[in-house]
GROMACS .gro file of N, CA and C in nm:
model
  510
    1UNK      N    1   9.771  13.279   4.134
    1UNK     CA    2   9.783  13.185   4.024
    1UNK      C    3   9.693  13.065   4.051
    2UNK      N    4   9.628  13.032   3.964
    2UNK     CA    5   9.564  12.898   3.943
    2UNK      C    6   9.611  12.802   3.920
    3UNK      N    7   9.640  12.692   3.996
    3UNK     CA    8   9.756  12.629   3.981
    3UNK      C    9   9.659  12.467   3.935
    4UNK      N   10   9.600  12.464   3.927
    4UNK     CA   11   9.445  12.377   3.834
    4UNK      C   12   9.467  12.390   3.731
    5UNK      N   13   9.499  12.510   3.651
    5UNK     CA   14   9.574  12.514   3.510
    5UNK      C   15   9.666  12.430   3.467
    6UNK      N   16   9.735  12.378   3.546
    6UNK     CA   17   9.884  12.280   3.535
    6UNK      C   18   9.797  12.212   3.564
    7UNK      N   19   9.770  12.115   3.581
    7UNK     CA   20   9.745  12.001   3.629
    7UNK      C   21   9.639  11.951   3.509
    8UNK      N   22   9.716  11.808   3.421
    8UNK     CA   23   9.599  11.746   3.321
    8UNK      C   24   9.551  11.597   3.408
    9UNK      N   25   9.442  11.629   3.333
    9UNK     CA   26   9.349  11.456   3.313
    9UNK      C   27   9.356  11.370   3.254
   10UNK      N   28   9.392  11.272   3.286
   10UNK     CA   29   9.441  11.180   3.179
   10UNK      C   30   9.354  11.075   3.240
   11UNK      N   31   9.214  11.008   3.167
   11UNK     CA   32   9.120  10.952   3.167
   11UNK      C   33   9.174  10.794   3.163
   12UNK      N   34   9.112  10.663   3.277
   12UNK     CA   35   9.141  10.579   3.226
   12UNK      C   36   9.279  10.536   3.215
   13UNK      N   37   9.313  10.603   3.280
   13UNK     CA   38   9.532  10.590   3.371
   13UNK      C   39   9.496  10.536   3.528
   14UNK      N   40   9.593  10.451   3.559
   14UNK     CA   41   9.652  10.366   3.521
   14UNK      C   42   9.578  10.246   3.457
   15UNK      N   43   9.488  10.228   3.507
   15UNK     CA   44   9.370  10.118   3.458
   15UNK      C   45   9.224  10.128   3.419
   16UNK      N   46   9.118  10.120   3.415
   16UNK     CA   47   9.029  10.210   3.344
   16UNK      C   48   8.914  10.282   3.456
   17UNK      N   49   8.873  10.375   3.451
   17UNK     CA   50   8.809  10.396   3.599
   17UNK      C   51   8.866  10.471   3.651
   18UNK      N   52   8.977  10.510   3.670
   18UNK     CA   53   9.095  10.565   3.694
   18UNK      C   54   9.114  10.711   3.609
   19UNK      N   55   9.075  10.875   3.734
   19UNK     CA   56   9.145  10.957   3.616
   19UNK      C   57   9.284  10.993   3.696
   20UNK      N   58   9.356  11.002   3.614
   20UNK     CA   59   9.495  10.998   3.677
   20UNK      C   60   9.574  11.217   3.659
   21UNK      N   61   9.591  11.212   3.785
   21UNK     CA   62   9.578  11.415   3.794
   21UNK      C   63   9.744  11.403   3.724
   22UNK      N   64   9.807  11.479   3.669
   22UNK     CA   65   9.891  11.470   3.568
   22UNK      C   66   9.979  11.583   3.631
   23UNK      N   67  10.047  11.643   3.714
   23UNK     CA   68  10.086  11.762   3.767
   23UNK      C   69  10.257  11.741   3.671
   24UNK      N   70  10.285  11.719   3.558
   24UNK     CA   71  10.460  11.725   3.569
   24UNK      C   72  10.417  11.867   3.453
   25UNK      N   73  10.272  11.946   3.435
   25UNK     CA   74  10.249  12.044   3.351
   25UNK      C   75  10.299  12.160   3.450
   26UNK      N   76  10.263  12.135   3.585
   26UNK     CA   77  10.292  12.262   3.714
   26UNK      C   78  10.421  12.212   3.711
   27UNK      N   79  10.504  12.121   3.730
   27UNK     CA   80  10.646  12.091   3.761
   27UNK      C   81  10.749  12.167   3.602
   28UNK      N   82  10.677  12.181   3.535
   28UNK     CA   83  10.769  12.208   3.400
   28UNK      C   84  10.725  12.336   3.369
   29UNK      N   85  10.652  12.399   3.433
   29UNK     CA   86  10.650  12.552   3.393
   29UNK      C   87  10.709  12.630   3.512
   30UNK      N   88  10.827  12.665   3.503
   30UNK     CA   89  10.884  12.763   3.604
   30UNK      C   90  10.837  12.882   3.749
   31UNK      N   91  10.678  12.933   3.661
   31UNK     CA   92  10.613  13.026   3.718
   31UNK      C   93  10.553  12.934   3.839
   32UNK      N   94  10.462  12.833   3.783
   32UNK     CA   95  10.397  12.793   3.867
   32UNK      C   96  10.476  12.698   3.963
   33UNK      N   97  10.555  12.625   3.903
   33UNK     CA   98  10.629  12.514   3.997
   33UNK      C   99  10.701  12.614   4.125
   34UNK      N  100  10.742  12.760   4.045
   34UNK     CA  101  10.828  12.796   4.179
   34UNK      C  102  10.699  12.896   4.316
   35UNK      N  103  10.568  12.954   4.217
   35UNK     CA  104  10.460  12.946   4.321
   35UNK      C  105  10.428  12.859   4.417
   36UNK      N  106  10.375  12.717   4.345
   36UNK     CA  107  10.358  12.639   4.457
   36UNK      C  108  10.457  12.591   4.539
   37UNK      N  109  10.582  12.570   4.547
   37UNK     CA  110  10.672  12.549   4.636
   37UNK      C  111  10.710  12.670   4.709
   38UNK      N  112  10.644  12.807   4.670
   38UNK     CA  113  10.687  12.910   4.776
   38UNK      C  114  10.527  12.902   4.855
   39UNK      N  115  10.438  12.860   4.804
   39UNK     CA  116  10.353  12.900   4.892
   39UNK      C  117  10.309  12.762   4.998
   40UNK      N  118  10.375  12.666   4.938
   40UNK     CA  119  10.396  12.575   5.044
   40UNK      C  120  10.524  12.633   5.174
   41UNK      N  121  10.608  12.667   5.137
   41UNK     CA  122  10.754  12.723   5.189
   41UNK      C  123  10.663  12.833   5.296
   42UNK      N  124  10.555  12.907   5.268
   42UNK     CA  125  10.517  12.995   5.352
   42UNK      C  126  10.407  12.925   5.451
   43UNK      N  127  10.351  12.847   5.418
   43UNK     CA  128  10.293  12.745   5.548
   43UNK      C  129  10.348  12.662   5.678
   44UNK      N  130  10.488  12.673   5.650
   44UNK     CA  131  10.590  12.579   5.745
   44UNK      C  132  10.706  12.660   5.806
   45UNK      N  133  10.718  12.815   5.719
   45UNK     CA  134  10.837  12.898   5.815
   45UNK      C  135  10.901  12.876   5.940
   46UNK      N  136  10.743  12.892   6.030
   46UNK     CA  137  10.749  12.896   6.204
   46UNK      C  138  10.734  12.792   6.250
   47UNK      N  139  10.741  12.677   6.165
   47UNK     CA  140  10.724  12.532   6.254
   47UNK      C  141  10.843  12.483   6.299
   48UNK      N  142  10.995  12.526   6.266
   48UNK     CA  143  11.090  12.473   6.314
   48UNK      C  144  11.126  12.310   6.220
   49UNK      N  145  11.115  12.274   6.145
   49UNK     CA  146  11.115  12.167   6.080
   49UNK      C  147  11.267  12.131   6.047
   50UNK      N  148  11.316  12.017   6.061
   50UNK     CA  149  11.432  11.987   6.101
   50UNK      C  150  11.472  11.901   5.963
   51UNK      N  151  11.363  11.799   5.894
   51UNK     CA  152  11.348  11.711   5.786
   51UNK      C  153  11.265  11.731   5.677
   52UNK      N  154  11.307  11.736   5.572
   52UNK     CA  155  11.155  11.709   5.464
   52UNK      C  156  11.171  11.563   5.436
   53UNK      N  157  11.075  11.484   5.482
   53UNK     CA  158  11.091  11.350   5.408
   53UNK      C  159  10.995  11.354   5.253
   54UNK      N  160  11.036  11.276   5.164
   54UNK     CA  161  11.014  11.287   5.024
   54UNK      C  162  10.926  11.157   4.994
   55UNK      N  163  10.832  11.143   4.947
   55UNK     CA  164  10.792  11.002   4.927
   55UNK      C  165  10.798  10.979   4.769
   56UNK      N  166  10.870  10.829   4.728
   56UNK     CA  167  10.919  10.857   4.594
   56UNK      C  168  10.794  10.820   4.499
   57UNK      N  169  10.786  10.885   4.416
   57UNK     CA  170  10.876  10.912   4.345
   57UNK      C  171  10.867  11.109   4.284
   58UNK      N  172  10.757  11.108   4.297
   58UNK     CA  173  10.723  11.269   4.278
   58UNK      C  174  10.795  11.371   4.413
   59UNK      N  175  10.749  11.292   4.497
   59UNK     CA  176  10.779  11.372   4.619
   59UNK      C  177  10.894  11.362   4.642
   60UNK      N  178  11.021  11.379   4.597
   60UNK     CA  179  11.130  11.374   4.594
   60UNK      C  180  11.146  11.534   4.511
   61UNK      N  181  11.057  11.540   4.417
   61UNK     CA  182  11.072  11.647   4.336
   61UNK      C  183  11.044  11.821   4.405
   62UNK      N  184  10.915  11.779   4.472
   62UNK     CA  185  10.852  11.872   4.575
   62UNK      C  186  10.909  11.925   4.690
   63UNK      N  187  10.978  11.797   4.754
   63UNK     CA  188  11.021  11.795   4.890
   63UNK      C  189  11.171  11.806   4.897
   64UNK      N  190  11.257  11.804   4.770
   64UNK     CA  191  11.369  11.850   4.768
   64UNK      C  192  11.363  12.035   4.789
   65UNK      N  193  11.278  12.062   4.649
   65UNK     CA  194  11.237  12.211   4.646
   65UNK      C  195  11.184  12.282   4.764
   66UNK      N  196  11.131  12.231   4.865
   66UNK     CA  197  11.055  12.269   4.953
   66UNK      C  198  11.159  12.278   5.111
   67UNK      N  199  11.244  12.178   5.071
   67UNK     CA  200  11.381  12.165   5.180
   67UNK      C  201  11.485  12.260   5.163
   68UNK      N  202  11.497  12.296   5.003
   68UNK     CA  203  11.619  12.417   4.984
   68UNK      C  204  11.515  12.548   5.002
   69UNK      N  205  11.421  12.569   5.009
   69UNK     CA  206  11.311  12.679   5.021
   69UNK      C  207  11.307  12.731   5.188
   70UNK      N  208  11.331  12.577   5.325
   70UNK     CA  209  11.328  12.616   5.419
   70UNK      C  210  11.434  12.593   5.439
   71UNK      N  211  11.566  12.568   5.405
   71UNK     CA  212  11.709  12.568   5.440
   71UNK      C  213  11.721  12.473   5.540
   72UNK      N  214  11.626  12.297   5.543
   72UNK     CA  215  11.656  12.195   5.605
   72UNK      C  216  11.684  12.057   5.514
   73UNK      N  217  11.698  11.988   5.633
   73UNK     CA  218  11.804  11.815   5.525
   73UNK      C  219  11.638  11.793   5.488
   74UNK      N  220  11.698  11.698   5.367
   74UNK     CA  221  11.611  11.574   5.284
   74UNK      C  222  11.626  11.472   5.291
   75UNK      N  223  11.512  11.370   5.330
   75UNK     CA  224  11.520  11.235   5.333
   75UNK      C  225  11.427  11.180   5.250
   76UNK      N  226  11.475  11.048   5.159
   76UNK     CA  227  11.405  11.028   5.042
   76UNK      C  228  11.361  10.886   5.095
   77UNK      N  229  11.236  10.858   5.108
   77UNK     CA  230  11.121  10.727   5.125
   77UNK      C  231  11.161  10.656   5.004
   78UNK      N  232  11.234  10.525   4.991
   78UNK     CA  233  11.255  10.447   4.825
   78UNK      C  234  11.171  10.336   4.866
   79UNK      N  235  11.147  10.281   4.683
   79UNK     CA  236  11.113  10.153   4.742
   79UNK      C  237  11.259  10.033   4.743
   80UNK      N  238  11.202   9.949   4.761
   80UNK     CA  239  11.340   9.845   4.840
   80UNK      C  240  11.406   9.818   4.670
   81UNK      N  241  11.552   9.782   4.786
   81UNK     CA  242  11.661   9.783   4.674
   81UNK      C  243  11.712   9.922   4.638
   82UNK      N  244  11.682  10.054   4.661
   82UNK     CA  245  11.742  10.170   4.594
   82UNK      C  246  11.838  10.239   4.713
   83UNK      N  247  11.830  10.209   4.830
   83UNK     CA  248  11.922  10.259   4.888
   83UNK      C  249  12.043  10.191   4.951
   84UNK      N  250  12.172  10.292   4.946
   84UNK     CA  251  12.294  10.199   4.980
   84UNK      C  252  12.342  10.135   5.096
   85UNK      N  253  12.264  10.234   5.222
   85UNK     CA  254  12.299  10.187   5.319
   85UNK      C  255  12.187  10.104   5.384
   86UNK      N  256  12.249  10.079   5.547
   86UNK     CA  257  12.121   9.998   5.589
   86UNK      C  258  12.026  10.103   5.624
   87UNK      N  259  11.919  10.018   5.612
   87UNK     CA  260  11.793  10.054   5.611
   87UNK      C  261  11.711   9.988   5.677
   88UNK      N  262  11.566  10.060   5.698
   88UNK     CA  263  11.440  10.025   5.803
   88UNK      C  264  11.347  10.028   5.639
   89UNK      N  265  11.283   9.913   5.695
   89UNK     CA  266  11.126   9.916   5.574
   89UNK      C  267  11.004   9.896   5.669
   90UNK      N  268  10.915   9.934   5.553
   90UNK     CA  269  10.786   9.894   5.615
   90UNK      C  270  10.697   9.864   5.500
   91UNK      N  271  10.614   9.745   5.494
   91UNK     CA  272  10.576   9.703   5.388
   91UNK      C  273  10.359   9.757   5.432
   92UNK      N  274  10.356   9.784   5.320
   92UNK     CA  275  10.202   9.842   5.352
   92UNK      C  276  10.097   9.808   5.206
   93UNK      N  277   9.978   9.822   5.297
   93UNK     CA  278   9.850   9.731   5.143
   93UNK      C  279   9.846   9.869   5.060
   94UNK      N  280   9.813   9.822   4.947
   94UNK     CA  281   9.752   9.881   4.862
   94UNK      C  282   9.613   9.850   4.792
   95UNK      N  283   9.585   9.909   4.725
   95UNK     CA  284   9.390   9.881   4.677
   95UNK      C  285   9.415   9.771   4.615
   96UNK      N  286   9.535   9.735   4.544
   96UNK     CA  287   9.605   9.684   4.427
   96UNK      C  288   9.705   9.586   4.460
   97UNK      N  289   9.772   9.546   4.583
   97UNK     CA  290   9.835   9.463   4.618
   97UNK      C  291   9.963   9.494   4.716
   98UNK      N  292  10.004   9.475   4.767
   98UNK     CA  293  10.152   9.519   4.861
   98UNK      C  294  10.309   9.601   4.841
   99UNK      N  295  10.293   9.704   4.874
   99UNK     CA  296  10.449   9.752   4.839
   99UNK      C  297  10.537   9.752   4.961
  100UNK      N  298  10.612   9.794   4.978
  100UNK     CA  299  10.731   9.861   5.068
  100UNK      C  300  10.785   9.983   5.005
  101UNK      N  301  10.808  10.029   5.160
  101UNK     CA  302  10.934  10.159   5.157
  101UNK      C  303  11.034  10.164   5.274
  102UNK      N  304  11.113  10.191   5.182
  102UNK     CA  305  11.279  10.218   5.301
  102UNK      C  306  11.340  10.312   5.315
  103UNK      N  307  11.376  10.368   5.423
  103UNK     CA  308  11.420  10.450   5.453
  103UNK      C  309  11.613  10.466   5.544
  104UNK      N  310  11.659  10.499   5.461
  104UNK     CA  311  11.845  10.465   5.598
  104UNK      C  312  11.817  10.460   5.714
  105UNK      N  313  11.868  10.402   5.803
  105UNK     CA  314  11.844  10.387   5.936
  105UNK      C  315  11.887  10.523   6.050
  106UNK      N  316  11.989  10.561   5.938
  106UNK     CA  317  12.022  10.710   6.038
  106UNK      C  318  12.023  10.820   5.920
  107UNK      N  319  11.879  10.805   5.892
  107UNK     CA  320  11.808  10.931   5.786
  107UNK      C  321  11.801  11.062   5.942
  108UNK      N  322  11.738  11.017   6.030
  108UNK     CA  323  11.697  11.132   6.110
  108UNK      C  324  11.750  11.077   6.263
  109UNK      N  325  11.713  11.195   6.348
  109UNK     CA  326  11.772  11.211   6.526
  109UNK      C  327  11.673  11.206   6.575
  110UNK      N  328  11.636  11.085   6.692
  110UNK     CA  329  11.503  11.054   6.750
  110UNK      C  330  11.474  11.278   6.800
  111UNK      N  331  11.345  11.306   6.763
  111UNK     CA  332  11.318  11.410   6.834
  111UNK      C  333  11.349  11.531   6.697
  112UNK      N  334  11.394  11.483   6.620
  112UNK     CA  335  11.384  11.574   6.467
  112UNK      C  336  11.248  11.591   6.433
  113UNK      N  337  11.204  11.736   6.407
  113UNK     CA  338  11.093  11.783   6.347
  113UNK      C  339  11.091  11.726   6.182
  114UNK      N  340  10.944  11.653   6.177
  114UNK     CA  341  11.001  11.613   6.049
  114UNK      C  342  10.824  11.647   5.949
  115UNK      N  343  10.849  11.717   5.815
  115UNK     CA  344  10.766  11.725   5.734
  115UNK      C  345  10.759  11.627   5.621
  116UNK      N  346  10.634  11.567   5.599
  116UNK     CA  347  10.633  11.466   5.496
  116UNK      C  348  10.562  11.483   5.394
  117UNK      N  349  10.655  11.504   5.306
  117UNK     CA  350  10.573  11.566   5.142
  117UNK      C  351  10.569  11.462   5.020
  118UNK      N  352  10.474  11.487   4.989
  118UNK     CA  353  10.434  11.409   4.846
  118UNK      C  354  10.352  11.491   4.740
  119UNK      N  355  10.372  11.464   4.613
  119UNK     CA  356  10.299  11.584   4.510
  119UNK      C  357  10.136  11.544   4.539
  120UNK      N  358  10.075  11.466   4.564
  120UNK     CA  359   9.928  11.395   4.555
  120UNK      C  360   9.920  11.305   4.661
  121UNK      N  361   9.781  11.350   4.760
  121UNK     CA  362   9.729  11.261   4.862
  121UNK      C  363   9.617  11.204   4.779
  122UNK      N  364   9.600  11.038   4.818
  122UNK     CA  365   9.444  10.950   4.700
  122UNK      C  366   9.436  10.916   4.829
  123UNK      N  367   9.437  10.787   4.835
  123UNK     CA  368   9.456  10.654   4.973
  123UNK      C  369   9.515  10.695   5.096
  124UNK      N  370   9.580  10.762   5.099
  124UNK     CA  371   9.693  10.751   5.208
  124UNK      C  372   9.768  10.631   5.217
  125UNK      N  373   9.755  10.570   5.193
  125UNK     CA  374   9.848  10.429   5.216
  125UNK      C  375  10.018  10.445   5.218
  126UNK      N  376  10.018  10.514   5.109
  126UNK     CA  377  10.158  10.523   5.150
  126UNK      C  378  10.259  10.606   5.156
  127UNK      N  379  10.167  10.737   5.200
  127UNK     CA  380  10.171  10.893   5.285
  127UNK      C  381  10.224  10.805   5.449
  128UNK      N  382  10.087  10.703   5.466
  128UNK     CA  383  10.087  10.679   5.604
  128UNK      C  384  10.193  10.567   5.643
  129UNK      N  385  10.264  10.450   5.531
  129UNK     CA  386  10.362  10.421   5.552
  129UNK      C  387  10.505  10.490   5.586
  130UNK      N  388  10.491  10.628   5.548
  130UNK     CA  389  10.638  10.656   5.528
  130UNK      C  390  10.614  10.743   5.686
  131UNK      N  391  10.507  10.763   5.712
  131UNK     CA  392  10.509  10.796   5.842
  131UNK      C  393  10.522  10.723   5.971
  132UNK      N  394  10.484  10.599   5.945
  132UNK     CA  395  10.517  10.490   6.003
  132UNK      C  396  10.668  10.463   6.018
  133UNK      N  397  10.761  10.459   5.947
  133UNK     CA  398  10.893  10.457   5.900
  133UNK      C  399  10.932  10.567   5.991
  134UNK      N  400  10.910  10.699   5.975
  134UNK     CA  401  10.936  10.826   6.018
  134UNK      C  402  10.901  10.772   6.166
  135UNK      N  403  10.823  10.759   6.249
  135UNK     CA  404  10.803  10.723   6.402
  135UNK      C  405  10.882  10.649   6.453
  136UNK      N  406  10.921  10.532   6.346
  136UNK     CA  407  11.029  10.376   6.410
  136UNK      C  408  11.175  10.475   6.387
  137UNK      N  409  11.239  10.553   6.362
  137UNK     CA  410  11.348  10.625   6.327
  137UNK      C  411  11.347  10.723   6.425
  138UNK      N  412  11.166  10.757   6.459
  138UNK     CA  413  11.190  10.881   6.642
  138UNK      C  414  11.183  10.953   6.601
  139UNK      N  415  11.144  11.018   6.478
  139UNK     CA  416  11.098  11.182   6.425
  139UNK      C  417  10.988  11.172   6.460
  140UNK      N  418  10.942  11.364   6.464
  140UNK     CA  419  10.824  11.366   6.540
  140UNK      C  420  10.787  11.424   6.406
  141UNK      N  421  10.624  11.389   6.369
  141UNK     CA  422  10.591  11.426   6.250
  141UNK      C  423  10.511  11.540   6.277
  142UNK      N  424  10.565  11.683   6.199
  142UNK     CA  425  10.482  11.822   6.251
  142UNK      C  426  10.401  11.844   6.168
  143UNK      N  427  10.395  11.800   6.015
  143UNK     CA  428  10.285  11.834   5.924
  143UNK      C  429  10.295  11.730   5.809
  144UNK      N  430  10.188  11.710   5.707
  144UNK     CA  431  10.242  11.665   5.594
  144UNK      C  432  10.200  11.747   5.480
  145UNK      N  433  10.284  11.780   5.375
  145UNK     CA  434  10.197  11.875   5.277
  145UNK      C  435  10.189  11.842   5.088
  146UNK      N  436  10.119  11.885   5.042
  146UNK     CA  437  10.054  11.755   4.931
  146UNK      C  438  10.066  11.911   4.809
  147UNK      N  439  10.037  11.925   4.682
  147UNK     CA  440  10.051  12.005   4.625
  147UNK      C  441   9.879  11.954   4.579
  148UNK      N  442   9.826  11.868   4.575
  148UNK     CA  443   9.658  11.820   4.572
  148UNK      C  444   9.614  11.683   4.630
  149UNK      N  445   9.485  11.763   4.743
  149UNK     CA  446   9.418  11.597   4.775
  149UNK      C  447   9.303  11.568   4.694
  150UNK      N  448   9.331  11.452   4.700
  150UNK     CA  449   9.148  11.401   4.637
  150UNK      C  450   9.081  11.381   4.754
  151UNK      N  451   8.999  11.455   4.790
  151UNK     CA  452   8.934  11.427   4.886
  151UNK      C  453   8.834  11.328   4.879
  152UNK      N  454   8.737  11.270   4.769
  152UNK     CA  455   8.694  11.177   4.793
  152UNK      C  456   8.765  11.028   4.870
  153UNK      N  457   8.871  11.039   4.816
  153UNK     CA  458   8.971  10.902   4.888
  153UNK      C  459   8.959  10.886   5.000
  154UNK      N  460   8.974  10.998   5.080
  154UNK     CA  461   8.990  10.979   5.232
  154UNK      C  462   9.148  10.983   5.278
  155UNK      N  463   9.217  11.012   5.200
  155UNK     CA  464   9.363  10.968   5.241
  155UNK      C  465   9.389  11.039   5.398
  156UNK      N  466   9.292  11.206   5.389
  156UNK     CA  467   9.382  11.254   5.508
  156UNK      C  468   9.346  11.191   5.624
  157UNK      N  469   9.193  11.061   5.640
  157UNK     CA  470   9.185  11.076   5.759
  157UNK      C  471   9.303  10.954   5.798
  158UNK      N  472   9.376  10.893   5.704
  158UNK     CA  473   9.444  10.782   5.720
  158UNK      C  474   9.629  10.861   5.803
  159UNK      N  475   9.605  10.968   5.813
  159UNK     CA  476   9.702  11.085   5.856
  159UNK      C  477   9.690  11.069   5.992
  160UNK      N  478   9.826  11.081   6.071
  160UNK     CA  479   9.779  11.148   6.207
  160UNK      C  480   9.926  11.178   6.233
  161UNK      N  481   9.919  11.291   6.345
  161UNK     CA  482  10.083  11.276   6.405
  161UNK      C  483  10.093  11.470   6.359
  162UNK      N  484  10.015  11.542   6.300
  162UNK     CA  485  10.054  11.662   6.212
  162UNK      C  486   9.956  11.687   6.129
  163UNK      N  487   9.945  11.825   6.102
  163UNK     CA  488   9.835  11.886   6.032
  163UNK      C  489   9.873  11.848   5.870
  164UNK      N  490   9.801  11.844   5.746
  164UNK     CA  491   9.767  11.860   5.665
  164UNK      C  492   9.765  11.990   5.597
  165UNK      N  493   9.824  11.993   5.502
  165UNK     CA  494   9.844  12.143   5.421
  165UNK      C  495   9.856  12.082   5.238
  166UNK      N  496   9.698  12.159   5.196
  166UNK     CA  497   9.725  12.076   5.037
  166UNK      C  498   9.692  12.236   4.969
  167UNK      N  499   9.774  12.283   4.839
  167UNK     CA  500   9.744  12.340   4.811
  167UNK      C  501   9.626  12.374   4.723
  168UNK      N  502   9.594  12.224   4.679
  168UNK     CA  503   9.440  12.233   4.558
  168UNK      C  504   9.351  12.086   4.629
  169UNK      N  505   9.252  12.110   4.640
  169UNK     CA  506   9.119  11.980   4.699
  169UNK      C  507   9.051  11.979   4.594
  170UNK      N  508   9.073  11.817   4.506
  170UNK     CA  509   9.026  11.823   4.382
  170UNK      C  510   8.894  11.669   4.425
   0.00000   0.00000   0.00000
C-alpha cells in the first residue's frame, strides 16, 4: 500500500511558506491506518520494548495503536496543565518560540525499554524534548518511530539514544 495516498497538502498551513503534510486522511481510512501501525508493529517485535511514549498530540493516536499492537503500557508527553498527577517538564525552543512538555513522574521504571512515537518528524525539537523527559525518568530510549520524516528539516540528526524507523521520507 501507498500510504502517500493518505496523506494531503495543505499549502501555506500554519503560516505561509509552510506546506503542512495532513495525515488524519491515513488515520480515517481503516485499511491504511491499520497497515501502517502493523508495519510499524513489525519493526519493534524483537526489541523488547517495555513503553510507547506518545508525543501529543497526534502521537497519542499512533502510539496508543502501536502499544495495543505490541501488548506494552502507554505514556502520553502533554503539554503543561493536562496532567493530574505530579509531573517532570521540560521546556524546549521552537523555530517559533518556547513550549513545554510533561510527563507523570512515575510514567516509567529507571531501565524500561522505551519507544517514542509521533505521527511526523520536521525539527526534532520536540521528538528530542520528550526524550529528554524520557532519560530524567531513567528509560532507556531503544528507537523512535514517525509514520513520515521530512528530511529536509534535519529532525533525525537532533535524535540520539535509538534508531529511527519512518515509514514515508517526504
Amino acid at each position: 500500500m501507498n500510504l502517500r495516498d493518505f496523506i494531503r497538502d495543505i499549502p501555506d498551513f500554519p503560516q505561509k511558506g509552510i506546506v503542512f503534510r495532513d495525515l488524519t486522511p491515513l488515520m480515517g481510512d481503516a485499511d491504511a491506518f491499520a497497515f501502517a501501525v502493523d508495519e510499524l508493529a513489525k519493526q519493534f517485535r524483537t526489541d523488547r520494548i517495555d513503553k510507547i511514549v506518545g508525543v501529543e498530540a497526534r502521537g497519542f493516536i499512533i502510539g496508543a495503536a502501536l502499544a495495543y499492537a505490541l501488548h506494552v503500557g502507554f505514556v502520553p508527553a502533554r503539554k503543561p496543565g493536562k496532567l493530574p498527577y505530579k509531573s517532570v517538564r521540560k521546556e524546549y525552543e521552537l523555530e517559533y518560540g518556547v513550549s513545554i512538555l510533561e510527563m507523570h513522574e512515575d510514567a516509567m521504571k529507571p531501565g524500561e525499554r522505551v519507544l517514542i512515537v509521533d505521527d511526523l518528524l520536521a525539527t526534532g525539537g520536540t521528538v528530542s524534548a520528550t526524550a529528554d523527559l524520557v532519560q530524567s525518568l531513567g528509560g532507556d530510549i531503544v528507537a523512535y518511530a514517525f509514520l513520515v520524516t521530512l528530511k529536509d528539516l534535519g529532525g533525525v540528526s537532533k535524535l540520539s539514544g535509538g534508531r529511527v524507523v519512518s515509514l514515508l521520507d517526504l
